[in-house]
PDB file of C-alpha atoms and ligand atoms in Angstrom:
ATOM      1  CA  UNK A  22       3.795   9.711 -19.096  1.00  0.00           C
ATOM      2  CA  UNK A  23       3.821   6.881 -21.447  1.00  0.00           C
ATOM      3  CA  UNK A  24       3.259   3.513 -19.212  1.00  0.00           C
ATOM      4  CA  UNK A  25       5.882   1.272 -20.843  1.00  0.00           C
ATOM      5  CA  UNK A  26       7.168  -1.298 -18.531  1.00  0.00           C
ATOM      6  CA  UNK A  27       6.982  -3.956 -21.636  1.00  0.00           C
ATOM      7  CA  UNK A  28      10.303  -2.569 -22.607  1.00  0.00           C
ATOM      8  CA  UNK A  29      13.153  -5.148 -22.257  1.00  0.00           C
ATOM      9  CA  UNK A  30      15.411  -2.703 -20.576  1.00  0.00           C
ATOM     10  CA  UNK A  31      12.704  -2.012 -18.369  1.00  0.00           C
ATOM     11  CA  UNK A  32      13.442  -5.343 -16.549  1.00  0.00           C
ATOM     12  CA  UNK A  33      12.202  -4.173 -12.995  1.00  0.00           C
ATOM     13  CA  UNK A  34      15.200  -3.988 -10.747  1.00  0.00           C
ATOM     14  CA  UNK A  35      15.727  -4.022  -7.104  1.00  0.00           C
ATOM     15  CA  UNK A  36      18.800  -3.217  -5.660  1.00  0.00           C
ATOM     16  CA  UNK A  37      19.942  -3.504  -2.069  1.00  0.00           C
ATOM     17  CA  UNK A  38      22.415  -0.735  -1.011  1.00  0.00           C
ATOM     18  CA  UNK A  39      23.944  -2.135   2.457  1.00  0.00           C
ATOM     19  CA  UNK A  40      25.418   1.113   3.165  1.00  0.00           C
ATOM     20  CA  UNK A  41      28.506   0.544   5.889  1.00  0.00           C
ATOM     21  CA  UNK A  42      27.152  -2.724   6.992  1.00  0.00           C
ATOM     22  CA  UNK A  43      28.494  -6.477   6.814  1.00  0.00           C
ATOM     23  CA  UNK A  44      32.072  -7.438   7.224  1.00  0.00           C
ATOM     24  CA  UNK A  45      33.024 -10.687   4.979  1.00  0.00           C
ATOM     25  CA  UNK A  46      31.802 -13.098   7.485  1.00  0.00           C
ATOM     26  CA  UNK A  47      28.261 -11.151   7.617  1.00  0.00           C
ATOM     27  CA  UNK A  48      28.334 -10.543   3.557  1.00  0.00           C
ATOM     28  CA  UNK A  49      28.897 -14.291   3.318  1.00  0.00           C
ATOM     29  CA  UNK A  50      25.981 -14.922   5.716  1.00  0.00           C
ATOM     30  CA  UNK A  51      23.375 -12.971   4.319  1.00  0.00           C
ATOM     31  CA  UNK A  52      24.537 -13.965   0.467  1.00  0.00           C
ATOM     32  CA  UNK A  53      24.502 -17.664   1.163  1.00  0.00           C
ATOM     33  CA  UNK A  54      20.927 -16.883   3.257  1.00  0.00           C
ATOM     34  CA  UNK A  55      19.754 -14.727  -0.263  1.00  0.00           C
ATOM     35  CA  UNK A  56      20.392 -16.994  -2.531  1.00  0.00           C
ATOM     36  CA  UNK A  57      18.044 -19.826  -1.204  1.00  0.00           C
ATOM     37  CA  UNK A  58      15.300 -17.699  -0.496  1.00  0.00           C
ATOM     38  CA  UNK A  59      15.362 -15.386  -3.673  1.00  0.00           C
ATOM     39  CA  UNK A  60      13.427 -17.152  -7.018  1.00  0.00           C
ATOM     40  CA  UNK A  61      15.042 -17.677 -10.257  1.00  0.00           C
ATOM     41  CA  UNK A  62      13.462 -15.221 -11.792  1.00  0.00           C
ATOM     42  CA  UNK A  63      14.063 -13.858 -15.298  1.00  0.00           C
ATOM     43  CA  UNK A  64      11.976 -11.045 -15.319  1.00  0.00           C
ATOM     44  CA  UNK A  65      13.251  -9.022 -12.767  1.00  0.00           C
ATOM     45  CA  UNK A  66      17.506  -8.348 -12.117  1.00  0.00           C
ATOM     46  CA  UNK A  67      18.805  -8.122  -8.361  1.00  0.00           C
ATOM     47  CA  UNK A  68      21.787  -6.442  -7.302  1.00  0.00           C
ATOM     48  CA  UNK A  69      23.551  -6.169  -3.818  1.00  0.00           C
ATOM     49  CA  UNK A  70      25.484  -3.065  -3.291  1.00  0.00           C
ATOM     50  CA  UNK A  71      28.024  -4.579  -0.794  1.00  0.00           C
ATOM     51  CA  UNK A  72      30.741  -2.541   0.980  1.00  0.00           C
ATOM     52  CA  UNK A  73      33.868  -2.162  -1.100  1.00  0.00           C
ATOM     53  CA  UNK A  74      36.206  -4.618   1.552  1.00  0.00           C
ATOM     54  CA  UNK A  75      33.398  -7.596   0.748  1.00  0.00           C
ATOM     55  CA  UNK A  76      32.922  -6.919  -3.089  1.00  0.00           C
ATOM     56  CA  UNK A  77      35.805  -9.748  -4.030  1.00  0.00           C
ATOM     57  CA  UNK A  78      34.190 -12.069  -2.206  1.00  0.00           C
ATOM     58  CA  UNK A  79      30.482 -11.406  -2.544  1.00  0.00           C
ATOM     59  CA  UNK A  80      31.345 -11.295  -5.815  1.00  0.00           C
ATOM     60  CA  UNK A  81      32.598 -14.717  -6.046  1.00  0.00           C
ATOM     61  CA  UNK A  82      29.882 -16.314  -4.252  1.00  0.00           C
ATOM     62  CA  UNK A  83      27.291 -15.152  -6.678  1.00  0.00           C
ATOM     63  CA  UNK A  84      29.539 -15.931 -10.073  1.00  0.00           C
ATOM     64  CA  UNK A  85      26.692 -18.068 -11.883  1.00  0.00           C
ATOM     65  CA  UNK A  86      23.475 -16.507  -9.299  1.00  0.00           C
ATOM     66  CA  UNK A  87      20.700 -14.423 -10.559  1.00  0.00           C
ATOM     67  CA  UNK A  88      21.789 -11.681  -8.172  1.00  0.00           C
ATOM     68  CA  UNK A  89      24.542  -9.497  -9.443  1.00  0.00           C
ATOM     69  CA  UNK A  90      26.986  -7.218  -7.318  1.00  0.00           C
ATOM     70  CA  UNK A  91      27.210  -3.311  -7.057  1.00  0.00           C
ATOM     71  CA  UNK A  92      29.358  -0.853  -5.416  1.00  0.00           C
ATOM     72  CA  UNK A  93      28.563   2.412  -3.527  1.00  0.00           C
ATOM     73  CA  UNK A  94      30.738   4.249  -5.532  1.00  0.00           C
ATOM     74  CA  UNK A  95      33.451   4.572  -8.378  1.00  0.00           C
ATOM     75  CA  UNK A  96      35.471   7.331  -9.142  1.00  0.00           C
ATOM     76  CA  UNK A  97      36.237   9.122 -12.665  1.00  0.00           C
ATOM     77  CA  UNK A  98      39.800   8.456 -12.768  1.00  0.00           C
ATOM     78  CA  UNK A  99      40.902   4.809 -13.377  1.00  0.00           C
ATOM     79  CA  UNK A 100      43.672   5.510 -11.080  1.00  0.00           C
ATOM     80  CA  UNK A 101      45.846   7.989  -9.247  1.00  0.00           C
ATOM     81  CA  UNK A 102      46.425   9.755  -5.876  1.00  0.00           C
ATOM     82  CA  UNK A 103      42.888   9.859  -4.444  1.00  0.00           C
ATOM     83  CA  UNK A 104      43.170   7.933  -1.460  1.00  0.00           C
ATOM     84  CA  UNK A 105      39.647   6.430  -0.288  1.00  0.00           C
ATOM     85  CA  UNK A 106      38.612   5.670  -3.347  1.00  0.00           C
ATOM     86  CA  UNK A 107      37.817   3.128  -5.725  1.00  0.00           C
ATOM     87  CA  UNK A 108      38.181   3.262  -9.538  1.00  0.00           C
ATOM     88  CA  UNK A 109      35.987   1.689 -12.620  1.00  0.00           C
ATOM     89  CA  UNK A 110      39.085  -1.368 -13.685  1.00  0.00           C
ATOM     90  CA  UNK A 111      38.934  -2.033  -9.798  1.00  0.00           C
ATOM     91  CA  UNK A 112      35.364  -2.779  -9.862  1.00  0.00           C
ATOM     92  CA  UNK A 113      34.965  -4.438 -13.579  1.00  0.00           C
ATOM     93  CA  UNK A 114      37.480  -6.786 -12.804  1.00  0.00           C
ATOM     94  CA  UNK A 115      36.091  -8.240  -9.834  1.00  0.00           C
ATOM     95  CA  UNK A 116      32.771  -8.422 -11.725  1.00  0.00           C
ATOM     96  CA  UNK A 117      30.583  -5.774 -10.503  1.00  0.00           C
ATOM     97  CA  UNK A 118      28.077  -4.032 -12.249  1.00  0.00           C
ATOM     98  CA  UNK A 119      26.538  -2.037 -10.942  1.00  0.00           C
ATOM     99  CA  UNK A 120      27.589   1.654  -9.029  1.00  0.00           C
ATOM    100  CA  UNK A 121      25.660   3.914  -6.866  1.00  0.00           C
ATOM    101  CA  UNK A 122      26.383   7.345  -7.678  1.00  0.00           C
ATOM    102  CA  UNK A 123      25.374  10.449  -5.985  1.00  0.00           C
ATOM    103  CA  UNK A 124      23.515   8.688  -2.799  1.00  0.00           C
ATOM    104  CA  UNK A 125      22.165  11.265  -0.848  1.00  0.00           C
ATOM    105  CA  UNK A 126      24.348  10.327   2.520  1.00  0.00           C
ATOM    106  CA  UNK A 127      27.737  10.855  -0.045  1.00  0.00           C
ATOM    107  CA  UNK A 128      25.977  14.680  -1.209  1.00  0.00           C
ATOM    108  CA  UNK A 129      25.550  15.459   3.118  1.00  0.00           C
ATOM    109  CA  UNK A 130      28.416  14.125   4.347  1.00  0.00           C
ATOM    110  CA  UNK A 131      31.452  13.706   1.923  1.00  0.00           C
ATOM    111  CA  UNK A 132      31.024  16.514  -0.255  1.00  0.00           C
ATOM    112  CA  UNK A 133      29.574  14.988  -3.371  1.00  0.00           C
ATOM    113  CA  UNK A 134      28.406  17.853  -5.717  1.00  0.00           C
ATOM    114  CA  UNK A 135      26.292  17.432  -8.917  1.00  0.00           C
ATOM    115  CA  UNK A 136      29.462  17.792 -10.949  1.00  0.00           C
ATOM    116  CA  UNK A 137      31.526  15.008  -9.329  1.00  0.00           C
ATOM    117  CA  UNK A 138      27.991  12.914  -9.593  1.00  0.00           C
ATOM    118  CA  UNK A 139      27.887  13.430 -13.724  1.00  0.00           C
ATOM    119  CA  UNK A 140      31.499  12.268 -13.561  1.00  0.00           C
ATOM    120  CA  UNK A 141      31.526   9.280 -11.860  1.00  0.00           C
ATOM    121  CA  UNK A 142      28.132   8.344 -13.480  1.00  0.00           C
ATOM    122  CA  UNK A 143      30.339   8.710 -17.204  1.00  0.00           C
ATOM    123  CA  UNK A 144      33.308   6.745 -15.453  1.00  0.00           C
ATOM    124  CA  UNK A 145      31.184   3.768 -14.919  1.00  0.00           C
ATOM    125  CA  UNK A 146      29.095   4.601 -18.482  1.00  0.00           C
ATOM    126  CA  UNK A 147      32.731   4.204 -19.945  1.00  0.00           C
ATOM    127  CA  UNK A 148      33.908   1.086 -18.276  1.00  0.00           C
ATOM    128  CA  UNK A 149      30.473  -1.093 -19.124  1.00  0.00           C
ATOM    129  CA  UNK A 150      28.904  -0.409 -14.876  1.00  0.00           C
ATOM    130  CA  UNK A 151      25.244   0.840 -14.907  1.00  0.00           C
ATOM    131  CA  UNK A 152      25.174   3.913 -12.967  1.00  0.00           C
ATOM    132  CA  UNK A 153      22.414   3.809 -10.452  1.00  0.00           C
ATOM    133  CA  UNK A 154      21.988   7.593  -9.899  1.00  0.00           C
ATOM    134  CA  UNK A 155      20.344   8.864  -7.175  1.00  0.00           C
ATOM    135  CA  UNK A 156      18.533  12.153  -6.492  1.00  0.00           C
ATOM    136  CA  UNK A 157      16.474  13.256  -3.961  1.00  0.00           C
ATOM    137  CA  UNK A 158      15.028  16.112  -2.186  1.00  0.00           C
ATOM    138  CA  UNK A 159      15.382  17.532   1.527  1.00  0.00           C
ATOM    139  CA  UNK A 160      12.042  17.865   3.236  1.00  0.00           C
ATOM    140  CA  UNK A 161      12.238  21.396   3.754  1.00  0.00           C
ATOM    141  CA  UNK A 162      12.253  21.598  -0.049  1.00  0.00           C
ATOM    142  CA  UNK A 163       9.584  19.051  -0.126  1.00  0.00           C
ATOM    143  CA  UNK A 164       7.399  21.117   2.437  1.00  0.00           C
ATOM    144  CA  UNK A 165       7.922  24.298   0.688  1.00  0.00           C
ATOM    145  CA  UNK A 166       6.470  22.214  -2.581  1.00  0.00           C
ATOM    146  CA  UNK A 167       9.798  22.899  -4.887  1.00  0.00           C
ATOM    147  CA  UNK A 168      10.910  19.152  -4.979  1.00  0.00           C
ATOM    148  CA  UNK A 169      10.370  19.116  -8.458  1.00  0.00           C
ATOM    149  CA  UNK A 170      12.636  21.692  -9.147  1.00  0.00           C
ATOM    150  CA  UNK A 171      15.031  20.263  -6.979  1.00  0.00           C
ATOM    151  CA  UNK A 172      15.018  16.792  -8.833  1.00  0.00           C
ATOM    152  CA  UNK A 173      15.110  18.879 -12.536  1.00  0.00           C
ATOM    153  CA  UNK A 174      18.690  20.335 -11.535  1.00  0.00           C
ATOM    154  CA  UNK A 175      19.920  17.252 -10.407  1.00  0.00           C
ATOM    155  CA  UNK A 176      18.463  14.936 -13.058  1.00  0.00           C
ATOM    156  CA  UNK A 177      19.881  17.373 -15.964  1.00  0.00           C
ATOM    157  CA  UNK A 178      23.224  18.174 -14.172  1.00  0.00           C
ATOM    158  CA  UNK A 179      23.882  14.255 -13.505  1.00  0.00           C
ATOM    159  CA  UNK A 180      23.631  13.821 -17.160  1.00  0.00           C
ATOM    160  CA  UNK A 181      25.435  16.273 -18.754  1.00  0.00           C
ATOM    161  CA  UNK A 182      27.467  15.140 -21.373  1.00  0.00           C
ATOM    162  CA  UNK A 183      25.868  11.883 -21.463  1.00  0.00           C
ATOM    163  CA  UNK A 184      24.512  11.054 -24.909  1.00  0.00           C
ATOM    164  CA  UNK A 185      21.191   9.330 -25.443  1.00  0.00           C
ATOM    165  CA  UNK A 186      22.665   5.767 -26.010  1.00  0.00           C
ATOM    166  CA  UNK A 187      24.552   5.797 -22.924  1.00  0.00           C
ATOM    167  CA  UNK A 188      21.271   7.592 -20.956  1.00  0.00           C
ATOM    168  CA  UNK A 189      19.232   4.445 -22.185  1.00  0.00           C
ATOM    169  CA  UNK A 190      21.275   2.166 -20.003  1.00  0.00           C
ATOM    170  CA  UNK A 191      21.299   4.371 -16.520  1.00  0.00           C
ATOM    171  CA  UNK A 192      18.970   4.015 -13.755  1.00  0.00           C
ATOM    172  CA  UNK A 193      17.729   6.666 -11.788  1.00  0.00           C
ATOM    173  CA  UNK A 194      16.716   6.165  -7.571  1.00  0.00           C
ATOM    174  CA  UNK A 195      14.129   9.032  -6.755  1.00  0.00           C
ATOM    175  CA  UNK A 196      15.335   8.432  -2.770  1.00  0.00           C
ATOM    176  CA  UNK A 197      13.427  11.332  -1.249  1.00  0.00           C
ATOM    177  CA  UNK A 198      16.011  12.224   1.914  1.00  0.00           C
ATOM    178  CA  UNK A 199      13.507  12.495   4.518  1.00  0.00           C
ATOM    179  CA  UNK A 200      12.059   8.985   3.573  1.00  0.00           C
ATOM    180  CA  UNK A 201      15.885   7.232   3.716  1.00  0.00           C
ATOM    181  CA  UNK A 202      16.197   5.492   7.211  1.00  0.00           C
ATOM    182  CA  UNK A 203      13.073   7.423   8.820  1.00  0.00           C
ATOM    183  CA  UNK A 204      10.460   4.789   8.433  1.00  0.00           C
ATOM    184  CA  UNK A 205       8.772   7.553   6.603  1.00  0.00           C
ATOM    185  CA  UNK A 206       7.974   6.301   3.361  1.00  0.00           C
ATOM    186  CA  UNK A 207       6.668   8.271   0.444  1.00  0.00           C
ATOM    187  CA  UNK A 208       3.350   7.416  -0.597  1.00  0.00           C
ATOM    188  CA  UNK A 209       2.850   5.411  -3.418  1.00  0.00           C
ATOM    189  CA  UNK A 210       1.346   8.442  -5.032  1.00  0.00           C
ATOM    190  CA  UNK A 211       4.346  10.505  -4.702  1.00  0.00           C
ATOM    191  CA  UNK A 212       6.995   8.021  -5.967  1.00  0.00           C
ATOM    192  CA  UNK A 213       4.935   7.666  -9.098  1.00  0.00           C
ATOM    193  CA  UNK A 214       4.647  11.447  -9.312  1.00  0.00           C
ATOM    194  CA  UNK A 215       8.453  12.060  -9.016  1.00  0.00           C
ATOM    195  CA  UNK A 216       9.414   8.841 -10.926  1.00  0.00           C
ATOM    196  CA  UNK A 217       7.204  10.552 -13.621  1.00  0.00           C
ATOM    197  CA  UNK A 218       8.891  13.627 -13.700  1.00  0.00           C
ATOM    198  CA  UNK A 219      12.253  12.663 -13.931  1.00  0.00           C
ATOM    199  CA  UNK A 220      11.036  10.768 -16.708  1.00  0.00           C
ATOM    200  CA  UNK A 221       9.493  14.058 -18.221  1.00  0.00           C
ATOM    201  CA  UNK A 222      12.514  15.470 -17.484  1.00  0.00           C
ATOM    202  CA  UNK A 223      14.739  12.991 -19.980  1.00  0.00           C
ATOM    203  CA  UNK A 224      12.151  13.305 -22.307  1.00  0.00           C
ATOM    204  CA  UNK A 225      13.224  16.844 -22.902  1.00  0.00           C
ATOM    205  CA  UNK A 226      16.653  16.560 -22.207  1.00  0.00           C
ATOM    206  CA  UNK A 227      16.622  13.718 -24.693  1.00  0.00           C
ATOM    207  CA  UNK A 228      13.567  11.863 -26.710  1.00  0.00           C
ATOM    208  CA  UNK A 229      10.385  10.012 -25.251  1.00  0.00           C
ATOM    209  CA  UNK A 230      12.163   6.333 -26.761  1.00  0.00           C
ATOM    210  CA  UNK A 231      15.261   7.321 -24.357  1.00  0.00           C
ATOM    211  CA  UNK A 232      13.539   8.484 -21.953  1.00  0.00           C
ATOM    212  CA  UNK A 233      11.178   5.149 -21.906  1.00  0.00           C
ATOM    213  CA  UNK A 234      13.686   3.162 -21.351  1.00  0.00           C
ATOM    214  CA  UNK A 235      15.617   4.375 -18.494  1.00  0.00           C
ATOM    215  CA  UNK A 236      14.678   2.506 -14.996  1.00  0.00           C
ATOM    216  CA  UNK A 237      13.788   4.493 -12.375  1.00  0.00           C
ATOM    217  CA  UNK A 238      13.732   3.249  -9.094  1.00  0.00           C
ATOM    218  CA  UNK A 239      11.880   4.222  -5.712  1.00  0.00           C
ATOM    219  CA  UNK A 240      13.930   4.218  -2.858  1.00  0.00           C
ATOM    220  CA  UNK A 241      13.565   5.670   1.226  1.00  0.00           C
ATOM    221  CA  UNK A 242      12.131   3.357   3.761  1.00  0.00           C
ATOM    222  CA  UNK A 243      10.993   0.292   1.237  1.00  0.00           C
ATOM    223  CA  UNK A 244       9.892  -2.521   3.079  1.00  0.00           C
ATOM    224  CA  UNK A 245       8.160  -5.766   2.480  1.00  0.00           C
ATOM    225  CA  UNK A 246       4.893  -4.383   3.002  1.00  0.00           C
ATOM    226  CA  UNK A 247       5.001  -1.578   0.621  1.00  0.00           C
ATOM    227  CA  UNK A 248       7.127  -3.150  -2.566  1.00  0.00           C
ATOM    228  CA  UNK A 249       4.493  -4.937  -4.481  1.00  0.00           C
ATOM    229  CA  UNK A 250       1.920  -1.409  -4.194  1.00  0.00           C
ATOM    230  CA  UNK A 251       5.052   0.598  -5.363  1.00  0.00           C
ATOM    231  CA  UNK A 252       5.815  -1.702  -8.265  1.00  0.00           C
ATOM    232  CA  UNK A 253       2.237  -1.385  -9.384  1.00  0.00           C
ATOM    233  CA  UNK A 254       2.986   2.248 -10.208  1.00  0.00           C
ATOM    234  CA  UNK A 255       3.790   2.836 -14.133  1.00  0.00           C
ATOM    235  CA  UNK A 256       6.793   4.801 -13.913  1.00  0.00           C
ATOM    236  CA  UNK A 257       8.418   2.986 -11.049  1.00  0.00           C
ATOM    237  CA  UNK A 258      10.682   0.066 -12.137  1.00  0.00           C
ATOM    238  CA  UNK A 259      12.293  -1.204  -9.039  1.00  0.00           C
ATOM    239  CA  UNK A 260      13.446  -0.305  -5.500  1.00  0.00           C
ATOM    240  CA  UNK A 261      16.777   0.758  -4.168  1.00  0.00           C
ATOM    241  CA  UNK A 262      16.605  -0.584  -0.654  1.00  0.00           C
ATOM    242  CA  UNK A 263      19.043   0.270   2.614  1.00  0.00           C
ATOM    243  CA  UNK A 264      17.644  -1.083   5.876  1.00  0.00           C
ATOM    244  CA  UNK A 265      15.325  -3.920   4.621  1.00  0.00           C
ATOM    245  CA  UNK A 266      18.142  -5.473   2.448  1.00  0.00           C
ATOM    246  CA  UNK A 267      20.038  -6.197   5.396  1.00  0.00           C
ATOM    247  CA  UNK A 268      17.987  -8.862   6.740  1.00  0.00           C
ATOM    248  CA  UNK A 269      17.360 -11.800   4.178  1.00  0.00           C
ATOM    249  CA  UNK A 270      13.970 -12.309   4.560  1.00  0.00           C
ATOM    250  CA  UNK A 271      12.774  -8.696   4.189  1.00  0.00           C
ATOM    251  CA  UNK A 272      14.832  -8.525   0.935  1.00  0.00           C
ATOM    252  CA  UNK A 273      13.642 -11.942  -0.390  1.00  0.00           C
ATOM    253  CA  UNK A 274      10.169 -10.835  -0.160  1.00  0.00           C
ATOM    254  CA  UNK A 275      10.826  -7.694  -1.891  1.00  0.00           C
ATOM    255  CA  UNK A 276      12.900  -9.142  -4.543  1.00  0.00           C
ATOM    256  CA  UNK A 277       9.451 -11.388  -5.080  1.00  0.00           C
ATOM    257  CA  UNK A 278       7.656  -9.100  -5.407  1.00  0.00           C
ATOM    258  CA  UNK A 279       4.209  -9.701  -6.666  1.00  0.00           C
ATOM    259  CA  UNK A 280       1.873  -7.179  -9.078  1.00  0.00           C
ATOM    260  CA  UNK A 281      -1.569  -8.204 -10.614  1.00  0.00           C
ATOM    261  CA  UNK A 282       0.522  -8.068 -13.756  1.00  0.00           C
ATOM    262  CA  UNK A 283       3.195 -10.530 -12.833  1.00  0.00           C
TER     263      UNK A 283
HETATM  264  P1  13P B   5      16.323   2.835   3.765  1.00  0.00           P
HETATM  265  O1  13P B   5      15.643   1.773   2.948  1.00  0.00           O
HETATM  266  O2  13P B   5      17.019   2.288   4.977  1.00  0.00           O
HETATM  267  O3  13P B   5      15.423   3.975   4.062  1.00  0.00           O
HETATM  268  O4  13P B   5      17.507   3.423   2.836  1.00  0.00           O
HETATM  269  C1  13P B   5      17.219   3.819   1.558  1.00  0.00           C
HETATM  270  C2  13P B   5      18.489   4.120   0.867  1.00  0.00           C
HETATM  271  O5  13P B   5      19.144   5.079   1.164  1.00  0.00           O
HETATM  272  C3  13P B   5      18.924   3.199  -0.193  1.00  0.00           C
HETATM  273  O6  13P B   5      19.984   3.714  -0.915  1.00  0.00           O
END
């Protein structure tokens, strides 16, 4: 697969996904920690996935920052009776975004099915939010060597309906579930070799330009030591972190990350 990293919306991008961590008092802590220890740099974007009670305020901190703010998740109505959950207006006009769609911890424990995954990801397509998408497979299907199969279905069924100028501007987390919170990382080997695929997989489902231009990110288990050897890799454009972006230091490092290239 074409090694194209030079294109703009190929801006690497690391994203922290706090998960159900951080009242407002810790969001507050770790943003106003962040922000002095994460460089002004312009070729790379940084996003914090905060919990939905801190997004107002996390939000407002970073108004002006280099680090922008994305939820966990966004639903495909802008608004009715679905009690939990959090619609597109809600989240543009605080200023996010950015929305995780489809984690792998929504699919296991809150029912999240491939269809409801396509239709949040066009919700926040719709209201201007990049859809970070993620996919992943279960390490029995990893064992029994089908992974790739696994990540076809839910790389083609996340983008159904989605038309090739909207696919340009989603990203795409390969977060392999039995890497996510196991201290079992993927090699660097087999991020590239799934971040490849998926981007063999858009080619057909749309065209090689399209396809080039879509960031996919790397994400189970990312840690400072293991960032700048995983941004080396040609199809992997960023990181879509849980544990390590918890702790400002660990993040700040892999924010800054370093490749020969760089
Ligand atoms: P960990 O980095 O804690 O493994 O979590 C990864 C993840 O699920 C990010 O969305």
């Amino acid at each position: 697969m074409a090694k194209n990293k030079t294109v703009e919306s190929r801006r690497p991008l690391i994203a922290g996904n706090w998960k159900m961590n951080n009242t407002i008092s810790e969001s507050m802590r770790l943003v106003n920690n962040l922000t002095g220890k994460v460089k002004a740099a312009k070729d790379r974007d940084i996003v914090v996935c905060a919990p939905a009670t801190a997004l107002a305020v996390v939000t407002t901190a970073l108004k002006g920052k280099n680090i922008q703010v994305g939820a966990q998740n966004i639903h495909w109505e802008k608004s009715g009776a679905y009690t939990g959950e959090i619609s597109a207006p809600m989240l543009t006009e605080l200023g996010v975004k950015y929305a995780i769609v489809g984690h792998s911890e929504r699919r296991q424990y809150f029912g999240e099915t491939c269809a409801t995954v396509n239709a949040r990801a066009r919700a926040a397509l719709f209201a201007g939010i990049t859809p970070i998408i993620c996919v992943g497979e279960s390490l029995e299907k990893r064992e029994k060597g089908s992974y790739k199969l696994v990540i076809t279905g839910q790389v083609k069924r996340a983008m159904a309906d989605i038309k090739k100028s909207d696919a340009a501007k989603c990203v795409i987390a390969y977060e392999p579930v039995w890497a996510i919170g196991t201290g079992k990382t993927a090699t660097f080997e087999q991020a590239e070799e799934v971040c490849a695929h998926i981007r063999g997989v858009l080619t057909k489902l749309y065209d090689a330009k399209t396809a080039d231009a879509v960031r996919i990110l790397y994400g189970g288990s990312v840690k400072p030591e293991t960032i700048d050897g995983l941004m080396v890799k040609p199809n992997v454009d960023g990181a879509l972190v849980g544990g390590a972006a918890l702790k400002s230091d660990d993040f700040a490092r892999i924010v800054n990350f370093v490749t020969p290239e760089a």
